mmCIF file of C-alpha atoms and ligand atoms in Angstrom:
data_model
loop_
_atom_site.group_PDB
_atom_site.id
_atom_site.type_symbol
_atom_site.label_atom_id
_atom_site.label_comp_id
_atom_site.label_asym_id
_atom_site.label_seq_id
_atom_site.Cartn_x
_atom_site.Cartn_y
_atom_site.Cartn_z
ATOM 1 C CA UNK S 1 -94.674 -204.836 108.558
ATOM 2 C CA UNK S 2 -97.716 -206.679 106.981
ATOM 3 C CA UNK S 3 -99.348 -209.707 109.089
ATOM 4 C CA UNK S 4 -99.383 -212.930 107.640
ATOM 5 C CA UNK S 5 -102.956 -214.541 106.946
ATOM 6 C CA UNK S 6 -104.286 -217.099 108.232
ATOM 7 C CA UNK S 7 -105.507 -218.967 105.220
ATOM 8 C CA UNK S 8 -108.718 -220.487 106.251
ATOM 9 C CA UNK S 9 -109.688 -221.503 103.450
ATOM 10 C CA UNK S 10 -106.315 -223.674 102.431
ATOM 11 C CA UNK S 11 -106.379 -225.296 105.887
ATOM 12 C CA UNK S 12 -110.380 -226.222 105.599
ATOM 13 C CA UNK S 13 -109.271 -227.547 102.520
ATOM 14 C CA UNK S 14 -106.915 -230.043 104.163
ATOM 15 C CA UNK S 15 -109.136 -231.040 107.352
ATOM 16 C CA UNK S 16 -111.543 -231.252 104.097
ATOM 17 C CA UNK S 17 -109.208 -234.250 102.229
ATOM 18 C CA UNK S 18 -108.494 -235.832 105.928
ATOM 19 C CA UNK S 19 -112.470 -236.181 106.361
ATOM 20 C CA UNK S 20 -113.121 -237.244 102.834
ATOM 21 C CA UNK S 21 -110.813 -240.470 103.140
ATOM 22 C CA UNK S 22 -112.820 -241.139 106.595
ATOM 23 C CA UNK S 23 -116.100 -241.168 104.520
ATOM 24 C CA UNK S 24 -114.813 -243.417 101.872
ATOM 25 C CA UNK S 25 -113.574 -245.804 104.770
ATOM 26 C CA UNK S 26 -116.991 -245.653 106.669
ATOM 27 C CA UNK S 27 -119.089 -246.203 103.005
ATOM 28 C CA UNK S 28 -116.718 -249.207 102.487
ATOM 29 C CA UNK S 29 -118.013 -250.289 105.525
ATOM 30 C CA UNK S 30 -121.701 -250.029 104.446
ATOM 31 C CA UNK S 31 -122.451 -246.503 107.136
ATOM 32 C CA UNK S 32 -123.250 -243.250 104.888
ATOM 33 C CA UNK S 33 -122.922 -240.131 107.017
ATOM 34 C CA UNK S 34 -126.177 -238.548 106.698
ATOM 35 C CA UNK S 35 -127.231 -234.555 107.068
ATOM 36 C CA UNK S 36 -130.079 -233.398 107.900
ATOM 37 C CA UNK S 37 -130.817 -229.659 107.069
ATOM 38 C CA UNK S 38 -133.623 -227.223 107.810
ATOM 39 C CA UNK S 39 -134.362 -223.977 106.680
ATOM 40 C CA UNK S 40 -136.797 -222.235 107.342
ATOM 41 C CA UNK S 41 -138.241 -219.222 105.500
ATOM 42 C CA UNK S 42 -135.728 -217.570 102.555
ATOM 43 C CA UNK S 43 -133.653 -215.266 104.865
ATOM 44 C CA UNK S 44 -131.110 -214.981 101.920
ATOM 45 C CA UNK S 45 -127.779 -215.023 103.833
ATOM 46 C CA UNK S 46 -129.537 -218.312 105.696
ATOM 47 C CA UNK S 47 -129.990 -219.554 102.100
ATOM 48 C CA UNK S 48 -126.381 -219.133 100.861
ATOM 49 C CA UNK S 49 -125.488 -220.931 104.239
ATOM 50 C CA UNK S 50 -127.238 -224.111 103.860
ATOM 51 C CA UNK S 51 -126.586 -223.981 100.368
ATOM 52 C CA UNK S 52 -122.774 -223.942 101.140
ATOM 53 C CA UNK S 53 -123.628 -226.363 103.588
ATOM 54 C CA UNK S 54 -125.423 -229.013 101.296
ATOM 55 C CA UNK S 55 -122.433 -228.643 98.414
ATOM 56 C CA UNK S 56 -119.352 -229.378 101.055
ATOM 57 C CA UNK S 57 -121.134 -232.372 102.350
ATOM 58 C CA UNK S 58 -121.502 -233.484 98.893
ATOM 59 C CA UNK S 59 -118.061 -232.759 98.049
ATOM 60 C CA UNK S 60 -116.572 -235.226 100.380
ATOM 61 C CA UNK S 61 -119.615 -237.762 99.909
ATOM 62 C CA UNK S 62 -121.857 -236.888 102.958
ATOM 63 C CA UNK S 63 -125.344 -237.402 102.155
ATOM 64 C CA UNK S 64 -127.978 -234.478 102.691
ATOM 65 C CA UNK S 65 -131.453 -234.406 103.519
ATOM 66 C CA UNK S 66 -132.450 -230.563 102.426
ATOM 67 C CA UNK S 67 -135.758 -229.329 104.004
ATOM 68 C CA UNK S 68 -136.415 -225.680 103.113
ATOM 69 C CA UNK S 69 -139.523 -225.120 104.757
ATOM 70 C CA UNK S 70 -141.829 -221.500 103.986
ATOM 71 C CA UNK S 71 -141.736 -219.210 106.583
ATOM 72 C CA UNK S 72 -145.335 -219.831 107.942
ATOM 73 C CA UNK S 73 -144.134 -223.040 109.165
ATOM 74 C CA UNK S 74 -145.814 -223.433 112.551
ATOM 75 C CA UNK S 75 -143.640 -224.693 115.494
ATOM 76 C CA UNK S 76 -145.265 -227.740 115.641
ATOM 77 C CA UNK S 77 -144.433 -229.208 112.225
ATOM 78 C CA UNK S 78 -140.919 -227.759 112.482
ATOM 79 C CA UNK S 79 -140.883 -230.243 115.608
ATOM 80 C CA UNK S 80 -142.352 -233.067 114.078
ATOM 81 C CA UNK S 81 -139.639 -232.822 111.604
ATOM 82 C CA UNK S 82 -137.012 -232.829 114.126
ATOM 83 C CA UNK S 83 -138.504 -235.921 115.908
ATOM 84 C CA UNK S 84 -138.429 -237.533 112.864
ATOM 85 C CA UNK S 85 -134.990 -237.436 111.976
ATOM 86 C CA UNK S 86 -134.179 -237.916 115.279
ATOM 87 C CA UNK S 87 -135.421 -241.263 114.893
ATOM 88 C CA UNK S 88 -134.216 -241.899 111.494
ATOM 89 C CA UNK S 89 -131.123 -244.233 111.106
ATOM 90 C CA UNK S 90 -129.691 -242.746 107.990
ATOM 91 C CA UNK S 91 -129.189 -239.304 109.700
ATOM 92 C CA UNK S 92 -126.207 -239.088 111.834
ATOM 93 C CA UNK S 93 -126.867 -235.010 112.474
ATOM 94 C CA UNK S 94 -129.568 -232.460 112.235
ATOM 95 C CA UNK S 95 -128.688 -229.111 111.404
ATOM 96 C CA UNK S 96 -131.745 -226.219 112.247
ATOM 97 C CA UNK S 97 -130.583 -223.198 111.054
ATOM 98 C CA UNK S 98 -130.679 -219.838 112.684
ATOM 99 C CA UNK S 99 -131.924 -217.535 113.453
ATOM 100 C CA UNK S 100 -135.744 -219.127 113.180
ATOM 101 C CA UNK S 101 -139.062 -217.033 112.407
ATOM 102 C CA UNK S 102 -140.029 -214.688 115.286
ATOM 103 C CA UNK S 103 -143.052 -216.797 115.816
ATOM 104 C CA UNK S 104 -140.923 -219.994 117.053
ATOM 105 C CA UNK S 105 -139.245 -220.249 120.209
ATOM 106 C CA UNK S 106 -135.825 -221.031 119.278
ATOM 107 C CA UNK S 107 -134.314 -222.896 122.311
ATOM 108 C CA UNK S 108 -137.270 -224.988 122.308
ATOM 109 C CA UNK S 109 -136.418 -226.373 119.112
ATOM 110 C CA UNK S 110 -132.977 -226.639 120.199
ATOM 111 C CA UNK S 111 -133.980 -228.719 123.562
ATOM 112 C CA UNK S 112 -135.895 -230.770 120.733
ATOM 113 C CA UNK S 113 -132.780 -232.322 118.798
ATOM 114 C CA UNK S 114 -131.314 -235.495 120.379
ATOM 115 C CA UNK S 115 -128.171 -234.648 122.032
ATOM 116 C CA UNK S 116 -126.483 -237.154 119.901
ATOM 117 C CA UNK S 117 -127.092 -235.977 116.661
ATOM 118 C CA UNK S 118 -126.496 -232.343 117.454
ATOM 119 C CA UNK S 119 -123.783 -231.560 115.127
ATOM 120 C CA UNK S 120 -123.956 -227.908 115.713
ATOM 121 C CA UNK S 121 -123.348 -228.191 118.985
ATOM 122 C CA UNK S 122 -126.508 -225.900 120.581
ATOM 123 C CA UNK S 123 -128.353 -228.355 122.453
ATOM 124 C CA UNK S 124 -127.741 -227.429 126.263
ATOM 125 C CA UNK S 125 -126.483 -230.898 127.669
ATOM 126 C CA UNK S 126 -123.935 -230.497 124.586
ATOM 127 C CA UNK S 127 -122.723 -226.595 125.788
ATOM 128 C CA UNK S 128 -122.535 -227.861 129.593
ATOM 129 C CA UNK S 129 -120.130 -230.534 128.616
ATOM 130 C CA UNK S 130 -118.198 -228.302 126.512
ATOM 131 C CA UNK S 131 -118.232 -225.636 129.745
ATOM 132 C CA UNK S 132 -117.003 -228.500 131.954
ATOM 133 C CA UNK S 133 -114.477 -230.395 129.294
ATOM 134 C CA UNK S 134 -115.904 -233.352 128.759
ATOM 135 C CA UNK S 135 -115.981 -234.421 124.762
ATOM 136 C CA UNK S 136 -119.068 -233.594 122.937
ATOM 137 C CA UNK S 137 -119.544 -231.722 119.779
ATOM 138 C CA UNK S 138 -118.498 -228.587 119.577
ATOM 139 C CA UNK S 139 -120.115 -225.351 117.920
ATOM 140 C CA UNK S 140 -118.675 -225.408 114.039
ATOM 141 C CA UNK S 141 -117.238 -221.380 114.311
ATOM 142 C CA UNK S 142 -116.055 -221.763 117.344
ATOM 143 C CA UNK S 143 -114.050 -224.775 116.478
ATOM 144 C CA UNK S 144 -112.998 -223.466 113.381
ATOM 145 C CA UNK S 145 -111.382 -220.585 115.129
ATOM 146 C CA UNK S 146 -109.135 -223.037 117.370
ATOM 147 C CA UNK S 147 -108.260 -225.476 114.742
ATOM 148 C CA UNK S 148 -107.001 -222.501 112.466
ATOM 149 C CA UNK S 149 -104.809 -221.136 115.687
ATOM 150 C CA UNK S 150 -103.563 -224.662 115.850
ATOM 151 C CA UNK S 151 -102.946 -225.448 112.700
ATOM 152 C CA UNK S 152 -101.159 -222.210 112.234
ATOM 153 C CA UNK S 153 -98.979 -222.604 114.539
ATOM 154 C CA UNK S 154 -100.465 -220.108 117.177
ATOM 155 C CA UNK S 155 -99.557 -221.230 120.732
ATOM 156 C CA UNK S 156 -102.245 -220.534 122.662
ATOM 157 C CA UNK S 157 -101.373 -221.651 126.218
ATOM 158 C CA UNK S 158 -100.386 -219.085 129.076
ATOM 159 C CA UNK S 159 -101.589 -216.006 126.162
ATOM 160 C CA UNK S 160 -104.482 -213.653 126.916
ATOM 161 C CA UNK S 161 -107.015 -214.155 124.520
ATOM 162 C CA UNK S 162 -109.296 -211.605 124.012
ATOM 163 C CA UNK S 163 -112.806 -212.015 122.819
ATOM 164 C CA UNK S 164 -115.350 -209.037 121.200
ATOM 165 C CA UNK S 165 -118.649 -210.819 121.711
ATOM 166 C CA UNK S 166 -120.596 -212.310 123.553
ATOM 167 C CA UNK S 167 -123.294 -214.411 121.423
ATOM 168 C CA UNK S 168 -124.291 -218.132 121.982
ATOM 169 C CA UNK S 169 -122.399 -219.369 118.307
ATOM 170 C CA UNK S 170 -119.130 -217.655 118.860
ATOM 171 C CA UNK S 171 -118.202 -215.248 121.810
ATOM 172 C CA UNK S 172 -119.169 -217.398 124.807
ATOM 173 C CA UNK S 173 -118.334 -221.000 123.378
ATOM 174 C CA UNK S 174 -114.644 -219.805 121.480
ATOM 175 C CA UNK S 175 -114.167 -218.218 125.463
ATOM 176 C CA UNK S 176 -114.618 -221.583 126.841
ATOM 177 C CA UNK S 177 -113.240 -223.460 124.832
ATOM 178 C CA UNK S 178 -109.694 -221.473 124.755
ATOM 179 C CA UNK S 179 -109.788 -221.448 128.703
ATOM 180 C CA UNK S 180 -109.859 -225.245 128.688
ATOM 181 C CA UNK S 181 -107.134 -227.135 130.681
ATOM 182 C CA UNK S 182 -106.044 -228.800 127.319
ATOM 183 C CA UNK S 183 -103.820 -228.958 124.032
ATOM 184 C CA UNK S 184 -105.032 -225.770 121.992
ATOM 185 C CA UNK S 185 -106.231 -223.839 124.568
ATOM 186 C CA UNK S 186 -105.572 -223.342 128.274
ATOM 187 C CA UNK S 187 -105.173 -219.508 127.646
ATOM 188 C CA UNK S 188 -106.339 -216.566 129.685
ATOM 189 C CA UNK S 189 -109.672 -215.576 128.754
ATOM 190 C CA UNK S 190 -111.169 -211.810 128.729
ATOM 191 C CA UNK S 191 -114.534 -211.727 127.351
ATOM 192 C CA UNK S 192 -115.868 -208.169 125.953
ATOM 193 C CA UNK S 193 -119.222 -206.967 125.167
ATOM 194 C CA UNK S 194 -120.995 -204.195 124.777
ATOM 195 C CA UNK S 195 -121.121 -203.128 127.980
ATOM 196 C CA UNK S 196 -117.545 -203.223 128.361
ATOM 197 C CA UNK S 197 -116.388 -199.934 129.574
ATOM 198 C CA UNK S 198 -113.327 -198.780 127.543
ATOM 199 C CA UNK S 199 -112.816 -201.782 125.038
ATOM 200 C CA UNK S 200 -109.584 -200.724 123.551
ATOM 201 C CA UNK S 201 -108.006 -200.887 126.927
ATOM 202 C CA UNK S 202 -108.265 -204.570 126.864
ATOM 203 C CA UNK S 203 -107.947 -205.031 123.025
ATOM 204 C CA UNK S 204 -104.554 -203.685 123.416
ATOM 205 C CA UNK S 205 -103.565 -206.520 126.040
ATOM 206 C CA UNK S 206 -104.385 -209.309 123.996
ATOM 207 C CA UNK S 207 -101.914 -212.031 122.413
ATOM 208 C CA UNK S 208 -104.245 -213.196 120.396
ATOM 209 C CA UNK S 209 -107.983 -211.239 119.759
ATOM 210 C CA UNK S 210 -111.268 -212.883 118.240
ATOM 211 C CA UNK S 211 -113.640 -210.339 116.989
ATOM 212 C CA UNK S 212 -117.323 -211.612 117.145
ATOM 213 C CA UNK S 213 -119.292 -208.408 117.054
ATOM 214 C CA UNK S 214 -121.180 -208.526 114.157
ATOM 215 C CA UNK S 215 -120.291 -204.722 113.001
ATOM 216 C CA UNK S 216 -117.949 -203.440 110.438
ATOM 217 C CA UNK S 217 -115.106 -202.072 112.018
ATOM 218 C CA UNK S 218 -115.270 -202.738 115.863
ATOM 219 C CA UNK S 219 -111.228 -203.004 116.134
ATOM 220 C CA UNK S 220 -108.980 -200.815 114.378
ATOM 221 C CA UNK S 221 -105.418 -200.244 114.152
ATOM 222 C CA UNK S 222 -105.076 -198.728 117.408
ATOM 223 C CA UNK S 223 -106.589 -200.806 119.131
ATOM 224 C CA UNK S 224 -104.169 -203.876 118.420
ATOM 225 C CA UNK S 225 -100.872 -204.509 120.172
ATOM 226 C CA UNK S 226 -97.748 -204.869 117.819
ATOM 227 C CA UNK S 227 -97.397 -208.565 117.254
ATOM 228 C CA UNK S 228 -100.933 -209.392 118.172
ATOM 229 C CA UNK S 229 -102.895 -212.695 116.204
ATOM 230 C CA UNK S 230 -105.647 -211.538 114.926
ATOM 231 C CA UNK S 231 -109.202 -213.292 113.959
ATOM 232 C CA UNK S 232 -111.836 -211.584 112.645
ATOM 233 C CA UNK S 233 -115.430 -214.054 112.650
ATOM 234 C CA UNK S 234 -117.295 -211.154 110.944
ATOM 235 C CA UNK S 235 -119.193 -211.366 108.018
ATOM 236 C CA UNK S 236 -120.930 -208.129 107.005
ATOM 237 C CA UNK S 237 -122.506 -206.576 103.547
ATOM 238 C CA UNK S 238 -121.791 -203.157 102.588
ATOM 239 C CA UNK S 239 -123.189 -201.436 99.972
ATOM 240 C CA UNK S 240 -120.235 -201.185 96.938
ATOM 241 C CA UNK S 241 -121.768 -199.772 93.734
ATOM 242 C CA UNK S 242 -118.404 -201.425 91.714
ATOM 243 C CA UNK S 243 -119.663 -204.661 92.223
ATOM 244 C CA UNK S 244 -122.112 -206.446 90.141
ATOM 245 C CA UNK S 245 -124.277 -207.632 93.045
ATOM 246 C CA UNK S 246 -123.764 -203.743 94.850
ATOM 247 C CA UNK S 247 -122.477 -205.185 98.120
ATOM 248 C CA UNK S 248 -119.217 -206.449 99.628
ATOM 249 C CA UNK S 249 -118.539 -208.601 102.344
ATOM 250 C CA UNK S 250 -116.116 -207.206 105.075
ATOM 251 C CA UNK S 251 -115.514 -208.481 108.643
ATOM 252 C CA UNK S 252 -115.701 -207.079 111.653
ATOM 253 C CA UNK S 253 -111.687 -206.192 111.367
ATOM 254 C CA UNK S 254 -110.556 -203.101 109.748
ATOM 255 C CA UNK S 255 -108.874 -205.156 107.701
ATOM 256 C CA UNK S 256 -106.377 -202.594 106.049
ATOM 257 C CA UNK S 257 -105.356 -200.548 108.993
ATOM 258 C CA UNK S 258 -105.227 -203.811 111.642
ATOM 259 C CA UNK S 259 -102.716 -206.000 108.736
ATOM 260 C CA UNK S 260 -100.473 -203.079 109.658
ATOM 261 C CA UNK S 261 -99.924 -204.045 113.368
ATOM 262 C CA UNK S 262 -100.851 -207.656 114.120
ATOM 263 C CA UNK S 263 -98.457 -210.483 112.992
ATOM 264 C CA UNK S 264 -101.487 -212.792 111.456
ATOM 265 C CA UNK S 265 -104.849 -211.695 110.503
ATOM 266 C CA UNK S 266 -107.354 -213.800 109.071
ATOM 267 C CA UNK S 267 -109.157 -212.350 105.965
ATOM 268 C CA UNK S 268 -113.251 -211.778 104.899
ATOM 269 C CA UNK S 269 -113.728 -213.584 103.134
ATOM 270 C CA UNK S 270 -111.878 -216.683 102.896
ATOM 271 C CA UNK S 271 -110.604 -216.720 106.373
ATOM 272 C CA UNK S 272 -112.753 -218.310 109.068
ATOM 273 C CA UNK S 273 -115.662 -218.760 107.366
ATOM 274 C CA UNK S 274 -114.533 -222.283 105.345
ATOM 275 C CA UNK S 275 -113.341 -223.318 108.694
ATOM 276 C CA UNK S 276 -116.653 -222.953 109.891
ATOM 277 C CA UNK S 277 -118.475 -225.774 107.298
ATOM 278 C CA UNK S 278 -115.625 -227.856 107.859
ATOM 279 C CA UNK S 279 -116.238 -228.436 111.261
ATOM 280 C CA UNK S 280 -119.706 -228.822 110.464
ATOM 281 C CA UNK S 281 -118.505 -231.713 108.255
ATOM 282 C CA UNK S 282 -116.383 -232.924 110.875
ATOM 283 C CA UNK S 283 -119.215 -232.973 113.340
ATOM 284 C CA UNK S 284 -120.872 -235.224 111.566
ATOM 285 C CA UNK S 285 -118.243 -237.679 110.626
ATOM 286 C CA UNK S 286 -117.866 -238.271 114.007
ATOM 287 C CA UNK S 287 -121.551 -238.953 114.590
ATOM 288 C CA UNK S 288 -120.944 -241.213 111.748
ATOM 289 C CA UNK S 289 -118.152 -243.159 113.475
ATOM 290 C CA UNK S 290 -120.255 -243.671 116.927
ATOM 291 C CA UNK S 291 -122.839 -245.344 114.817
ATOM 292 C CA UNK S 292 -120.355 -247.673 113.353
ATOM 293 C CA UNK S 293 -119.125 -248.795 116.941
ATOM 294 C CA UNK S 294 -122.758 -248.764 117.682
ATOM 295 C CA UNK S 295 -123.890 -251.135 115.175
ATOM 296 C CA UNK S 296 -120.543 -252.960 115.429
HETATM 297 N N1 GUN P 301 -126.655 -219.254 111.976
HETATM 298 C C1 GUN P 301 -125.470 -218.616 111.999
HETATM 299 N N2 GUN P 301 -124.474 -219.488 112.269
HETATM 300 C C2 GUN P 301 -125.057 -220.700 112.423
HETATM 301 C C3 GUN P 301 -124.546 -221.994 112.702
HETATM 302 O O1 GUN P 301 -123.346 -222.224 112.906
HETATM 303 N N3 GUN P 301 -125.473 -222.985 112.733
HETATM 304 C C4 GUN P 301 -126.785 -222.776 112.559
HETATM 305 N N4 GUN P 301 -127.619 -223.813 112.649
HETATM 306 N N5 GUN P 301 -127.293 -221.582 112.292
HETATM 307 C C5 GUN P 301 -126.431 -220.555 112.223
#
């Protein structure tokens, strides 16, 4: 039996349309959602990012402020231009992305974005509102990966959800978000790592496993349960001299031998990557609409 996919890029597509008629509506009403993007240094899989980033908020009529800054950037200015679109009106969120040149302290930066325009969802007061329940933004993979379960149809409540990874963008905020006492989540959570001492022995008791780990390959077949949802938040180059560019992108999912087992499977790419600058977009639509009740 062959899973179903999750079609992540389809359903982006859709949240994509919803958000689009929200922009019109708030441009009729004179607020323009505003983006503001910084990159800095030419990491090229950072540069395809914010590039993806800047054409889906044009797409749906979000405007972008693009900074790509060069990688000598000292701390300082990269903080003066966070202060200043933290005070601009026309910018509803600030995006920094990561990872940041080894010479900047990344959290400080972090600490530096208001709160309120923090559409990626990183500032600390933001993640201890998430880890308590209250409503804040919420990181953009993360989120992605819950609105796709939702959306297809994965129930999610009373099912042990097992998580491979334990970074700050996906493994610990998907974990505590799916643990919440709410619609879309209030599962079981196991959180893996790589000091987890025999991972397939928990792989194999989850409903519904979210691979985070960043390597090609960390779950395979046998390490699924028959019937098991699967999501794989990988994206990973390996070298393929058929292709033009000599590189393919795989997850972190043996894709071929896991479709065998599972019941859904998301696919690299295409899967929860689109879901990923949706929320993103969605994030910042919503900053959008506080300003509007702000300005009244
Ligand atoms: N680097 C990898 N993922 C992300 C993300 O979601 N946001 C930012 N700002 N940087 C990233």
């Amino acid at each position: 039996m062959a899973a179903d996919l999750m079609d992540g890029k389809a359903i982006a597509e859709a949240i994509r349309a919803e958000l689009k008629s929200e922009v019109d509506s708030l441009r009729e009403r004179g607020v323009v959602p505003g983006l503001g993007v910084i990159l800095v240094g030419d990491n090229p899989a950072s540069c395809s990012y914010v590039t993806a980033k800047e054409r889906a908020c044009e797409s749906i009529g979000i405007y972008s402020d693009d900074n790509r800054l060069p990688a000598d950037t000292s701390e300082a200015d990269l903080l003066k231009r966070v202060e200043a679109m933290n005070q601009d009106p026309q910018i509803d969120g600030i995006l920094v992305q990561l990872p940041l040149p080894k010479h900047m302290d990344e959290s400080k930066i972090l600490l530096a974005i208001d709160p309120a325009k923090d559409v990626d969802g990183f500032h600390p007061m933001n993640v201890g509102k998430m880890m308590i329940g209250e409503e804040t933004f919420f990181p953009c993979t993360p989120h992605g990966v819950v609105q796709m379960l939702m959306r297809s149809g994965v129930e999610t409540s009373g099912k042990h959800v097992v998580v491979v990874g334990r970074s700050n963008i996906v493994g610990k905020p998907v974990a505590n978000m799916l643990l919440q006492k709410k619609a879309g989540a209030n599962a079981t959570v196991t959180l893996c790592h790589t000091g987890t001492e025999d991972l397939a022995g928990f792989t194999q008791q989850a409903d519904i496993l979210i691979v985070a780990s960043g390597w090609p390959n960390t779950v395979t077949e046998s390490m699924v349960k028959p019937g098991a949802v699967v999501v794989d938040v990988g994206v990973n180059r390996v070298e393929d001299a058929t292709k033009k560019s000599g590189y393919r992108l795989v997850g972190d999912v043996d894709f071929e031998g896991v479709s065998r087992v599972a019941s859904k499977l998301t696919p690299v790419p295409g899967g929860v990557g689109p879901m990923t600058i949706t929320m993103l977009l969605y994030n910042t639509v919503e900053s959008a609409k506080a300003r509007l009740m702000e300005e009244g």
